[in-house]
XYZ file of C-alpha atoms in Angstrom:
627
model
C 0.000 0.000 0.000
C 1.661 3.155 -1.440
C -0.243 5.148 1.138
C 2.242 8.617 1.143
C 1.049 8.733 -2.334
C -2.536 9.162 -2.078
C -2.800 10.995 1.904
C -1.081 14.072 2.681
C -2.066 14.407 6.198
C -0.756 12.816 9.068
C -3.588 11.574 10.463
C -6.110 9.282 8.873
C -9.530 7.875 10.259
C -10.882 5.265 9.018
C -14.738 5.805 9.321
C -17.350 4.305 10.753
C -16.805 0.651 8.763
C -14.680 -2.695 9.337
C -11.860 -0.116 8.001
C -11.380 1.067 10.974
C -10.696 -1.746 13.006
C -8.510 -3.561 10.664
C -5.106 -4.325 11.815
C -3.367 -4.693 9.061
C -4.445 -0.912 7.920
C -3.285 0.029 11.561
C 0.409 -1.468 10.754
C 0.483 0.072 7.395
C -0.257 3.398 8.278
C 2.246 3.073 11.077
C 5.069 2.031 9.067
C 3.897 5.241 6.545
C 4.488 7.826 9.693
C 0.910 8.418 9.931
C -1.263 8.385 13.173
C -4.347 5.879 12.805
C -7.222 7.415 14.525
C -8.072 4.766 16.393
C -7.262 1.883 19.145
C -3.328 0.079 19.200
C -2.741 -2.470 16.761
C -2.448 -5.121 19.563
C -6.127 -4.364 20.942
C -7.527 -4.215 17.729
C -6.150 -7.793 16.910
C -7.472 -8.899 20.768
C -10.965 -7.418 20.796
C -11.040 -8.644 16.741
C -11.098 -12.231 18.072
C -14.219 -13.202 19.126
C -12.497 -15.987 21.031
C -9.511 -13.800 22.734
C -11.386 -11.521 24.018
C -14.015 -13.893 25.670
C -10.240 -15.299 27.685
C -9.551 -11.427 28.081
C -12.779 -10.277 29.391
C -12.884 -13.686 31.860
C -9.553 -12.892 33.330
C -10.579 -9.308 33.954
C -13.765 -10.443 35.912
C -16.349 -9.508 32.591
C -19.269 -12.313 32.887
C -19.439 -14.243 29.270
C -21.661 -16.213 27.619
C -20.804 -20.455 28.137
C -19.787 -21.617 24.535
C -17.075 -23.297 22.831
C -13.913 -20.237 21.990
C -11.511 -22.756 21.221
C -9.442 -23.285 18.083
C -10.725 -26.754 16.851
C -12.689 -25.863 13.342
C -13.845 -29.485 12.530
C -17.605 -29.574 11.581
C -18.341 -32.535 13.493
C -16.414 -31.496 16.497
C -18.316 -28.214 16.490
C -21.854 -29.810 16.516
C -20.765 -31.765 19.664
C -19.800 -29.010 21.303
C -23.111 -27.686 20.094
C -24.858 -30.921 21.950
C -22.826 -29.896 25.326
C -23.734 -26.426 25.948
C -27.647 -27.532 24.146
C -29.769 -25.963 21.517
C -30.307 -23.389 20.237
C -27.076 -22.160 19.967
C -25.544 -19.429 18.056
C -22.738 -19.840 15.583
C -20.909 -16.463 15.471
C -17.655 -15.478 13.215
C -14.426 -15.114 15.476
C -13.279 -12.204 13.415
C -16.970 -11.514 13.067
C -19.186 -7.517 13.426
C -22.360 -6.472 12.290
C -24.271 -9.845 11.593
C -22.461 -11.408 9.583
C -21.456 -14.626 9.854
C -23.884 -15.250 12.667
C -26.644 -17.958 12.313
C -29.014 -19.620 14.860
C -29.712 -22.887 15.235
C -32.536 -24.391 16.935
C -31.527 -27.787 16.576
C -28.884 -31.196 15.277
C -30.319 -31.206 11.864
C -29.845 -27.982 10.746
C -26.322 -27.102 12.583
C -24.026 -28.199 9.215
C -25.704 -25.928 6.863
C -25.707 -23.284 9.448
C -22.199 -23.404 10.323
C -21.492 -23.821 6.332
C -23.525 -20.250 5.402
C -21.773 -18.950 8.611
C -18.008 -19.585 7.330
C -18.962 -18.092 3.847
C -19.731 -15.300 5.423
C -17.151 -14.568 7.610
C -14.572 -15.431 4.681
C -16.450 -12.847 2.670
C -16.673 -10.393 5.200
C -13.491 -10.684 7.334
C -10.897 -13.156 5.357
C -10.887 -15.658 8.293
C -13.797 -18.731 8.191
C -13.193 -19.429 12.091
C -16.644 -19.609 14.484
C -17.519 -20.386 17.947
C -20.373 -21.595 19.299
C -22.564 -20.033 22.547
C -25.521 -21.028 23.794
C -28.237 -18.661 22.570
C -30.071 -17.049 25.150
C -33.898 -16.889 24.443
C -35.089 -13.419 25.672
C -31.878 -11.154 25.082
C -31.497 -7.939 24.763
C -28.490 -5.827 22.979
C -27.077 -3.458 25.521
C -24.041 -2.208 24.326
C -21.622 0.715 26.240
C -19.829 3.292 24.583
C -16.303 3.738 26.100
C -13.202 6.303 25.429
C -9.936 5.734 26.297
C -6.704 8.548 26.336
C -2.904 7.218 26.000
C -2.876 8.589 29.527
C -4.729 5.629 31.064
C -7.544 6.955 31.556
C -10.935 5.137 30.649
C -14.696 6.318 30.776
C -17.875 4.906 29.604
C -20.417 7.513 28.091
C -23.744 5.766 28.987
C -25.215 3.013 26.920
C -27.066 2.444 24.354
C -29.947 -0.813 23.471
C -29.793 -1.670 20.094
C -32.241 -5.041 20.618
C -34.700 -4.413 17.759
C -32.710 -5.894 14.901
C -33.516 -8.331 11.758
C -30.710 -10.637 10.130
C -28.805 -10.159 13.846
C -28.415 -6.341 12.038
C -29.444 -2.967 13.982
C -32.696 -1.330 12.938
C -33.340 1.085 15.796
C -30.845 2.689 18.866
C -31.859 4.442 21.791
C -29.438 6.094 24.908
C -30.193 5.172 27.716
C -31.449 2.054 27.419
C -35.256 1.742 29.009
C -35.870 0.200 31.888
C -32.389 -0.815 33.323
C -31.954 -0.004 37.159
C -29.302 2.944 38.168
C -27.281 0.140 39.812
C -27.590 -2.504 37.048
C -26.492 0.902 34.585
C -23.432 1.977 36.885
C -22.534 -2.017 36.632
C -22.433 -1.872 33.075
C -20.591 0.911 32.618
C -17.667 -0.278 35.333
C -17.486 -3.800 33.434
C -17.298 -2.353 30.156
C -14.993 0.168 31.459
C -12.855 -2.864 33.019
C -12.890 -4.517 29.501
C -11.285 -1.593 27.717
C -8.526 -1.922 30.583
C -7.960 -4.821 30.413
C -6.267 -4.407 26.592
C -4.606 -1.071 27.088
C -7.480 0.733 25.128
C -7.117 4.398 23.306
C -9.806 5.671 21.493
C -13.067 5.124 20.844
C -15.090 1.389 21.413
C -18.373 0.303 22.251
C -18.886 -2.926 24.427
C -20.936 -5.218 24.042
C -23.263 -6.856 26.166
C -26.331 -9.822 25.859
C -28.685 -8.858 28.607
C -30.913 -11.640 29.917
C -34.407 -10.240 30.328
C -35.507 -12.980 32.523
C -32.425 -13.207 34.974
C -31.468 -9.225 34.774
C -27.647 -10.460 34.134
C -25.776 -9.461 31.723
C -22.589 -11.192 29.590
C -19.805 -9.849 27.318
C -20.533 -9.970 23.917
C -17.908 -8.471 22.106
C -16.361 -5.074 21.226
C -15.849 -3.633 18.024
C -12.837 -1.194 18.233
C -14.179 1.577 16.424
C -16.871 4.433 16.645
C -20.336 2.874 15.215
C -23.132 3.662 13.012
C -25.210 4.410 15.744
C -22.863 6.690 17.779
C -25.528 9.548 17.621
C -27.610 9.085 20.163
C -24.600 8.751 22.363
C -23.584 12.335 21.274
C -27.204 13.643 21.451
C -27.613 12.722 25.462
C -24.076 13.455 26.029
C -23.608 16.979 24.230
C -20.328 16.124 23.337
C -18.684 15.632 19.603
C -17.149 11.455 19.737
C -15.359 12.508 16.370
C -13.677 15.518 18.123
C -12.778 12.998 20.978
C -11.158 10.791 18.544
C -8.674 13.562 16.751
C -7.963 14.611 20.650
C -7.028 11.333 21.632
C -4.969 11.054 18.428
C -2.979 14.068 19.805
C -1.918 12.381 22.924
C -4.306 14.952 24.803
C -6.386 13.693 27.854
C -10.188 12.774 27.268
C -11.963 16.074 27.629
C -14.019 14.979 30.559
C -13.502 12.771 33.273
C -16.212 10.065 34.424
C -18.074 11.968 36.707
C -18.448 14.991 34.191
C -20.103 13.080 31.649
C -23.675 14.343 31.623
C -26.426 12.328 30.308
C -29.399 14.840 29.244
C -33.093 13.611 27.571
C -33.493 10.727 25.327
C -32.350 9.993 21.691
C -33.594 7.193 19.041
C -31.769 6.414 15.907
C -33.679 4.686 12.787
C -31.981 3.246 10.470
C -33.150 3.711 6.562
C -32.313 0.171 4.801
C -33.103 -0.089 0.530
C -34.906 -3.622 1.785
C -38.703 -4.719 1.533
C -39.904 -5.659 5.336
C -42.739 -7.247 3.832
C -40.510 -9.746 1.855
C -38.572 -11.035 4.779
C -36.528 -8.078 4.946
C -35.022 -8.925 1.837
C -32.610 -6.014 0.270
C -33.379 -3.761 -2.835
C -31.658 -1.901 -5.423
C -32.081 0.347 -7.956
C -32.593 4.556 -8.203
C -33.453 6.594 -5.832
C -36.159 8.608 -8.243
C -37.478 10.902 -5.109
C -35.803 11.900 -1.904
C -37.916 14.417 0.483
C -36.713 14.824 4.213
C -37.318 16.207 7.173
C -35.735 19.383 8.231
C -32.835 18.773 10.667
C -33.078 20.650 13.831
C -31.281 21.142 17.379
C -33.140 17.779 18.223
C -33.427 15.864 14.564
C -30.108 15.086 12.203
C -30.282 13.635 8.687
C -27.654 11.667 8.350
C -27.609 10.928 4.588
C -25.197 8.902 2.333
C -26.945 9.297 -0.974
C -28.909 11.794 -2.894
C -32.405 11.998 -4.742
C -31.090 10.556 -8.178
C -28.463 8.424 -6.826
C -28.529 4.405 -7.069
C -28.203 1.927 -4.589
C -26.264 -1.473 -5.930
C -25.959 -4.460 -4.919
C -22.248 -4.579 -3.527
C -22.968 -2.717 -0.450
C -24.700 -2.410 2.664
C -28.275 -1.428 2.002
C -28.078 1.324 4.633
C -28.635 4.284 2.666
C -29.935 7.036 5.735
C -29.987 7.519 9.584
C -32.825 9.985 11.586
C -31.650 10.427 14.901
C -33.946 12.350 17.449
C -33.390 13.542 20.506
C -36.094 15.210 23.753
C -36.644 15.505 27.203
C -38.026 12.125 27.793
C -38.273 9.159 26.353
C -41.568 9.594 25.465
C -40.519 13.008 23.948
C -38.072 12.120 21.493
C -40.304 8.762 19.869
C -42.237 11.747 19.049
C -39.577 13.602 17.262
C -38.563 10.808 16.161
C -42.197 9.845 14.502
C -42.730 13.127 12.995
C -39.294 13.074 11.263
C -40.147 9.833 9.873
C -43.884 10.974 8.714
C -41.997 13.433 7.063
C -38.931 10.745 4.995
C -40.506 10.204 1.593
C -38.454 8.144 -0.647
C -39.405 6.367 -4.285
C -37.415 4.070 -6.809
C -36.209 1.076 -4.632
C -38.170 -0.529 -1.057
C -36.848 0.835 1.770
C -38.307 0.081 5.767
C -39.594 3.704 6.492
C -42.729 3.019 6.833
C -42.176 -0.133 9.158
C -40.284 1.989 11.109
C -43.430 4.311 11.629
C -45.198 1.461 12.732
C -42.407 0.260 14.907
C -41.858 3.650 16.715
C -46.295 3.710 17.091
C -46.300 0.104 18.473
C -47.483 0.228 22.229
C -44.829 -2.301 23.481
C -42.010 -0.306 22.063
C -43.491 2.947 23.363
C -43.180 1.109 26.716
C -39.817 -0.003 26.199
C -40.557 -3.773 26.432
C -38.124 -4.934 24.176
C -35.622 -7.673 23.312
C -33.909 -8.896 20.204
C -37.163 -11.040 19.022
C -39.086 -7.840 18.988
C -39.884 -8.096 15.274
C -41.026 -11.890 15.218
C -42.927 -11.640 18.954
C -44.864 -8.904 17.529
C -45.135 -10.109 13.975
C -48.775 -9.828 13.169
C -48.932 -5.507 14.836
C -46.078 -4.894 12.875
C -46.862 -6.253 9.244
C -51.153 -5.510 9.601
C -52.890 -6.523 6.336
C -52.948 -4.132 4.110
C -56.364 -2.216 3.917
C -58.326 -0.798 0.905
C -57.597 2.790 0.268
C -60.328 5.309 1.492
C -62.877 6.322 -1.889
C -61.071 10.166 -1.398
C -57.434 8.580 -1.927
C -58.593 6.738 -5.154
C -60.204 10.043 -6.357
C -56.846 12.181 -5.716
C -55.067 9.254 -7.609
C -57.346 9.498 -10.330
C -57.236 12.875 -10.421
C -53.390 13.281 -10.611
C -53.713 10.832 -13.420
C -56.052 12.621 -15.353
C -54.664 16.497 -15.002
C -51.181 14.776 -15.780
C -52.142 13.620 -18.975
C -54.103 16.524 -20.056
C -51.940 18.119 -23.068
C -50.355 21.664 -21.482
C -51.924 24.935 -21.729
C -49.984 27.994 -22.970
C -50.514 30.855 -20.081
C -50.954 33.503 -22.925
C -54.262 30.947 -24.246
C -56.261 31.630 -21.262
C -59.134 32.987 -24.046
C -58.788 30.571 -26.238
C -61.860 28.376 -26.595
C -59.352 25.614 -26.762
C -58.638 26.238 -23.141
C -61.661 27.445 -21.938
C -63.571 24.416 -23.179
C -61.659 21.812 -22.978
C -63.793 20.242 -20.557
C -65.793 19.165 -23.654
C -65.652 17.378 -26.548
C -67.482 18.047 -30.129
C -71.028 17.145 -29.786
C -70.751 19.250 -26.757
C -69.849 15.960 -24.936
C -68.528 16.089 -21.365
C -64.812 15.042 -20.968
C -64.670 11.638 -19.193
C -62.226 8.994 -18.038
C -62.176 6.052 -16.514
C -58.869 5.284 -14.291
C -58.178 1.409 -12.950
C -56.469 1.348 -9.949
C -54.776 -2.019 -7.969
C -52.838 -2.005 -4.434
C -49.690 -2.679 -4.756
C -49.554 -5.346 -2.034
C -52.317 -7.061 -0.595
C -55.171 -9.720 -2.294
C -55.720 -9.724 -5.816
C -59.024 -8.246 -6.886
C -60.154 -6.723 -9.489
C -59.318 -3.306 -10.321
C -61.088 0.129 -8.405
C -62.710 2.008 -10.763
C -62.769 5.777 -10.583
C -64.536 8.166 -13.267
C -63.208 11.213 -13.906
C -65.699 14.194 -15.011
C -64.155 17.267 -16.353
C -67.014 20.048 -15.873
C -64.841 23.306 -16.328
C -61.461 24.849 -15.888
C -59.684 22.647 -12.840
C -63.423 21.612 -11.696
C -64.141 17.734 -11.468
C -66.732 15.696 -10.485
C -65.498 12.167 -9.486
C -66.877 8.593 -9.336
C -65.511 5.969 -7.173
C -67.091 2.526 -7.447
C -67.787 0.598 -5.047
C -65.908 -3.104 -4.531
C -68.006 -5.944 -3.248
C -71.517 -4.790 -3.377
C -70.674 -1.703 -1.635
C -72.208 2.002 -2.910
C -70.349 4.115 -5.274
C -69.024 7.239 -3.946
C -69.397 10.046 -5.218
C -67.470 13.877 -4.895
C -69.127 17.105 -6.663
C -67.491 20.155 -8.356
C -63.579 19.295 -7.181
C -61.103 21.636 -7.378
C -57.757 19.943 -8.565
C -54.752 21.095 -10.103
C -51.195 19.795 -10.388
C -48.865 22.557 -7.889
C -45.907 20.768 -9.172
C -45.295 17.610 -11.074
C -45.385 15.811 -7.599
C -47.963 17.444 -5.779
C -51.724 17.669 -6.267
C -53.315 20.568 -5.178
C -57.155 19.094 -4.432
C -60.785 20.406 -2.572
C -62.536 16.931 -1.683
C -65.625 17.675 0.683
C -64.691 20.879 1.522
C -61.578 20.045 2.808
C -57.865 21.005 0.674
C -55.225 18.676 0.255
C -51.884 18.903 -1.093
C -50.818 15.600 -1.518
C -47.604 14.440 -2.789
C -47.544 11.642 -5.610
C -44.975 10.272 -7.557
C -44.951 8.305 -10.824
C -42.452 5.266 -11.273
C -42.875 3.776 -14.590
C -41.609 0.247 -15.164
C -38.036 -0.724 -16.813
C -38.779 -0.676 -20.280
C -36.989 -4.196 -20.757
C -39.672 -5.868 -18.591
C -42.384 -7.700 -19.947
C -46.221 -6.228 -19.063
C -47.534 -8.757 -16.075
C -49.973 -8.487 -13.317
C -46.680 -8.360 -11.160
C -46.705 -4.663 -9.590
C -43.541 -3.845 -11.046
C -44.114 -4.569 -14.591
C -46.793 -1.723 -14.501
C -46.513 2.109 -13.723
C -46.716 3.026 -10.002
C -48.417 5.711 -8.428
C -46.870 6.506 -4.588
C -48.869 8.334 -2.252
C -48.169 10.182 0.742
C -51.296 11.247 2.762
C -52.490 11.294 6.063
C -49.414 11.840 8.689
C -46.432 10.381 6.224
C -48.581 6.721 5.387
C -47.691 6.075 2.126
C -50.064 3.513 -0.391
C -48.875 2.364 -3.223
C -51.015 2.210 -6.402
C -50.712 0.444 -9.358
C -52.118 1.471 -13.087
C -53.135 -1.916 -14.271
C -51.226 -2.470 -17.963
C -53.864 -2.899 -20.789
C -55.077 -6.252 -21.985
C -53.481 -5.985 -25.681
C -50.207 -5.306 -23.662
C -50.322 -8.317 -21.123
C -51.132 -10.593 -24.147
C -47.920 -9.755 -25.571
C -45.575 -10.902 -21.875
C -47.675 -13.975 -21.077
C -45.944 -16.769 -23.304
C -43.090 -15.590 -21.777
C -44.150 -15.567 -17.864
C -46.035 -18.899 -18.523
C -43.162 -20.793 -19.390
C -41.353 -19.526 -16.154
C -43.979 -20.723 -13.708
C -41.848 -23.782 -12.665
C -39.075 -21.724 -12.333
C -37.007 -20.719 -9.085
C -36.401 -17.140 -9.536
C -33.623 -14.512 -8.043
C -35.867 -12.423 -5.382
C -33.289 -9.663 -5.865
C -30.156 -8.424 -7.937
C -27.281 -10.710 -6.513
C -24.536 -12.908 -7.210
C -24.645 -16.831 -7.338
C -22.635 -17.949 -4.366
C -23.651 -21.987 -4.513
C -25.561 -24.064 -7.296
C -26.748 -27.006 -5.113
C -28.092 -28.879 -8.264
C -28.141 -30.013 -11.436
C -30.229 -30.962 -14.583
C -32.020 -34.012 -13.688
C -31.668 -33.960 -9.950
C -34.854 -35.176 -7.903
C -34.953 -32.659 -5.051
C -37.635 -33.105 -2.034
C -39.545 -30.141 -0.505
C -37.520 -27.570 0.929
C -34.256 -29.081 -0.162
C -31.393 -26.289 -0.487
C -31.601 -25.603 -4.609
C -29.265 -21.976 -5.083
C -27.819 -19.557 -2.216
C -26.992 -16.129 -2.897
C -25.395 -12.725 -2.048
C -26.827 -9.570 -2.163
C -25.901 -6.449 0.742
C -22.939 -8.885 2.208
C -25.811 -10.531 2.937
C -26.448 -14.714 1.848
C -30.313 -16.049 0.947
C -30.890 -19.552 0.722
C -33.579 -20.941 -1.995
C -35.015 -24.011 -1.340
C -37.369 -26.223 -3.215
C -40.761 -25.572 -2.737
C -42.099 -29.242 -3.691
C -40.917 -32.532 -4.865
C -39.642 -32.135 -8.349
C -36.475 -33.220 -10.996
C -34.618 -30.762 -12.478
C -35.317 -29.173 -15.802
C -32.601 -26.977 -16.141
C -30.026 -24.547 -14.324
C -29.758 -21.406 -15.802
C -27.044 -19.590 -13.391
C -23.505 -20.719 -11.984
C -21.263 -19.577 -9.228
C -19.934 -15.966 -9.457
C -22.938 -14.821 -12.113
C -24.036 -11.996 -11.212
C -28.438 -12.380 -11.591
C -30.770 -9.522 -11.967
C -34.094 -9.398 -9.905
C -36.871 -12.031 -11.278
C -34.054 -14.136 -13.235
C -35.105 -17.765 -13.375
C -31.947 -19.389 -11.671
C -33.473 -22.844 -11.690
C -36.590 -25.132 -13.764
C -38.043 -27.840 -11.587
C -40.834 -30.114 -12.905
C -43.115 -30.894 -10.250
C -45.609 -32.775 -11.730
């Protein structure tokens, strides 16, 4: 690494990443003259090994988790030490951060995949295939404690933080403090993770990890990652002090700018986390352009933390964390309501992303009571993923409307006379001007289409027709006002009430064929009513399906790619018989592996992807006959 030729500063920091905790970066920026903003090489390597540091933290009186650290990497060795500490266990990456390489397993039959996926991951993410195995504890929660150490020996924690809702083992939301947690079981946290940064000569900044038992109260060394995280924020927010400015003091030699009992801890702070990935589709990741970007304004109590732009696009070789909202108030209570506003307010089209299951996260009455733990998501399940509801009658109308004034050919503002303008309204024959727009939810049962007429009676006057579904009465709204304030918003008057209601248009990729499949048709996303967004979809016409269905029909049989990614394993091949839920393809997409199995009993057809190939969303990777 010809480093002197690309930095001209003495110091370099190496972000918020697995950068900045590699040792090997460390060493080369040492032999370069340059300070490395961040922990000693020898710490980094100590607190990098998951099983080190577990001997580390035990010798320095830090409670750990019972598992197998040990060196022995034989499969079958590891699934009897798997039978010794008992199921479910969790196999976890020794060089491991972040998720990855991490994999529950609930019991014997299941362990060798497990631990398989788990080492391709770790070699992926970290170079180094090494696990160990700890006995998974059933109600945790992830209470982790920042800590900042000076090359003067002195070591202070900065309060701590839960991170327990998660999916994939992978953060979703933060909060400092964490709820619920007794002064003395908070002080105790603090000294033990203060003891752990001791115990390996720390400098910098580090956050400790800790697994805390919700039905004993204890609490057991995780891990630490030798870096400042992602979700630092909230740290800074109830702390009023800058961790980044910390770090470049440090890196001076200079003492920590305050000593333990100066650290203040003022209000409450949340941080959401905005992933490009569909909740609703197992969390799954997504790519592709970010068409429309609206946020919040930031504020003495809300930052934006933003890494891409309206226009930019996401791909597939990163982590799909695209945006953090961190908000901060008095209370608890206080800043979920900061934090709910901000994220009424995040309006994003092109690609999925989990804002609006982070509204109904942040609204869901055992997280407003701070009852959580790291199974949040699936103990809660059915509050957080509700079925989808029909859209109100005045949603369809504003939908139709924004349809119909955006297709209406442009008037010239110097034709305001013109009977061309004045009557467009009508037709020859004196004819009134109407239009019939089909509408389908995005998500949700199929049905058949919501129809909505559209009656043009004057100049940016309407009256609208929605029919009813299922026997129910039409509903109908007299002499609307509607007009298009920009080419997203519709300006509207729907029972005496104004709107102006944001909608954007995402037409389909021209290379895909026309399908009842939402995203072969044009899209219609609408933001109403407190930040909700409902998807609509404009159903494609008949003549056009015709022409895509010989070519979706013969793909029926087909396993598909549920996302852009690359081929990682091909389990099978042409004339195979696989059983029911048989491992058929894995892939990568985000860092992140998906397994597709076999959904019935079946031979082989064909396989139509190999290792490395890089697949785009709906590819058919694999043809199994099941009849």
């Amino acid at each position: 690494m010809s480093v002197n030729e690309v930095v001209h500063k003495p110091f370099i920091r190496g972000g918020y990443g697995f950068l900045s905790e590699n040792a090997t970066f460390a060493k080369e920026l040492a032999k370069a003259g340059i300070v490395f903003i961040g922990p000693p090489v020898q710490a980094i390597i100590s607190m990098g090994s998951k099983s080190e540091s577990k001997d580390i933290m035990t010798n320095a009186g830090v409670p750990c988790v019972p598992g197998y650290h040990g060196t022995n990497q034989d499969p079958s060795f590891l699934l009897e030490q798997a039978e010794k500490i008992t199921f479910p266990v969790l196999i976890k990456a020794v060089m491991g951060g972040g998720g990855k390489g991490m994999k529950v397993v609930h019991n014997r039959e299941d362990f060798l995949d497990a631990l398989e996926s788990a080492k391709r991951e770790a070699m992926k993410s970290f170079s180094d295939d090494r696990v160990l195995v700890e006995k998974y504890i059933v109600r945790p929660r992830h209470v982790e404690v920042q800590v900042f150490g000076d090359q003067h020996g002195n070591v202070v924690s900065l309060w701590e933080r839960d991170c327990s809702v998660q999916r994939r083992h992978q953060k979703i939301i933060e909060e400092a403090p964490a709820p619920g947690l007794s002064e003395e079981t908070r002080a105790d946290l603090g000294a033990k993770a203060v003891a752990a940064a001791k115990a390996v000569k720390y400098e910098g900044a580090g956050t400790v990890e800790f697994i805390y038992d919700n039905d004993t109260s204890k609490f057991y060394f995780m891990e630490m990652n030798t870096r400042l995280q992602v979700e630092h924020p909230v740290t800074e927010m109830i702390t009023k002090q800058d961790l980044v400015q910390w770090q470049l003091e440090v890196a001076s030699g200079n003492p920590l700018p305050l000593q333990q009992d100066e650290i203040p801890r003022v209000g409450h702070a949340f941080e959401a986390r905005i992933y490009a990935e569909n909740p609703r589709n197992n969390f799954l990741p997504d790519v592709g352009p970010l068409l429309y970007l609206s946020t919040p304004e930031p504020s003495e109590n809300l930052r934006i933390e933003e890494g891409f732009k309206a226009g930019s696009r996401i791909e597939v070789f990163y982590d799909p964390l695209i945006s953090k909202v961190v908000a901060h108030g008095r209370d608890r209570t206080e800043a979920l309501r900061v934090l709910r506003k901000a994220l009424e307010e995040y309006h994003v089209v092109g690609l999925s992303t989990n804002v609006q299951f982070l509204r109904t996260l942040a609204a869901n009455e055992d997280f407003i009571e701070g009852s959580v733990e790291t199974a949040f998501i699936d103990k809660h399940f059915d509050a957080l993923f509700p079925p989808i509801s029909a859209p109100e009658p005045e949603l369809l109308a504003q939908a139709a409307l924004f349809v119909a004034l955006r297709d209406q050919p442009p008037v010239a503002e110097n034709s305001a006379n013109s009977p061309w303008a004045s009557l467009y309204a009508r037709r020859f024959g004196s004819d009134v001007y109407h239009r019939i727009v089909q509408l389908n939810l995005e998500h949700g049962e199929e049905t058949k289409p919501f129809q909505v007429h559209v009656y043009s009676t004057g100049v940016g006057r309407f009256d609208v027709e929605v029919e009813g579904v299922d026997g129910a009465p039409n509903t109908k709204f007299s002499s609307v006002t509607a007009s298009l304030a920009s080419p997203t918003q519709l300006s509207s008057t729907i029972s005496n009430q104004k709107r102006i209601t944001t909608i954007v248009s995402q037409r389909p990729p021209p290379d895909v064929p026309a399908s009842h499949a939402p995203n072969t048709a044009e899209r219609m996303h609408i933001f109403h009513s407190e930040g909700q967004k409902t998807t609509l979809v404009i159903p494609p016409p008949k003549w056009l399906l015709s022409l895509g269905g010989e070519v979706l029909d013969a793909a029926k049989k087909g396993i598909r790619a549920p996302m852009p990614s690359v081929v990682v394993e091909v389990k099978v091949n042409a004339g195979d018989k696989v059983k029911k839920g048989q491992v058929i393809v894995v892939l990568e997409s985000m860092k992140t592996e998906t397994v597709l199995r076999a959904e019935k009993d079946g031979v082989v057809v064909s396989v139509g992807c190999k290792k490395g190939e890089m697949v785009p969303e709906g590819k058919e990777l694999v043809e199994i006959d099941t009849e």
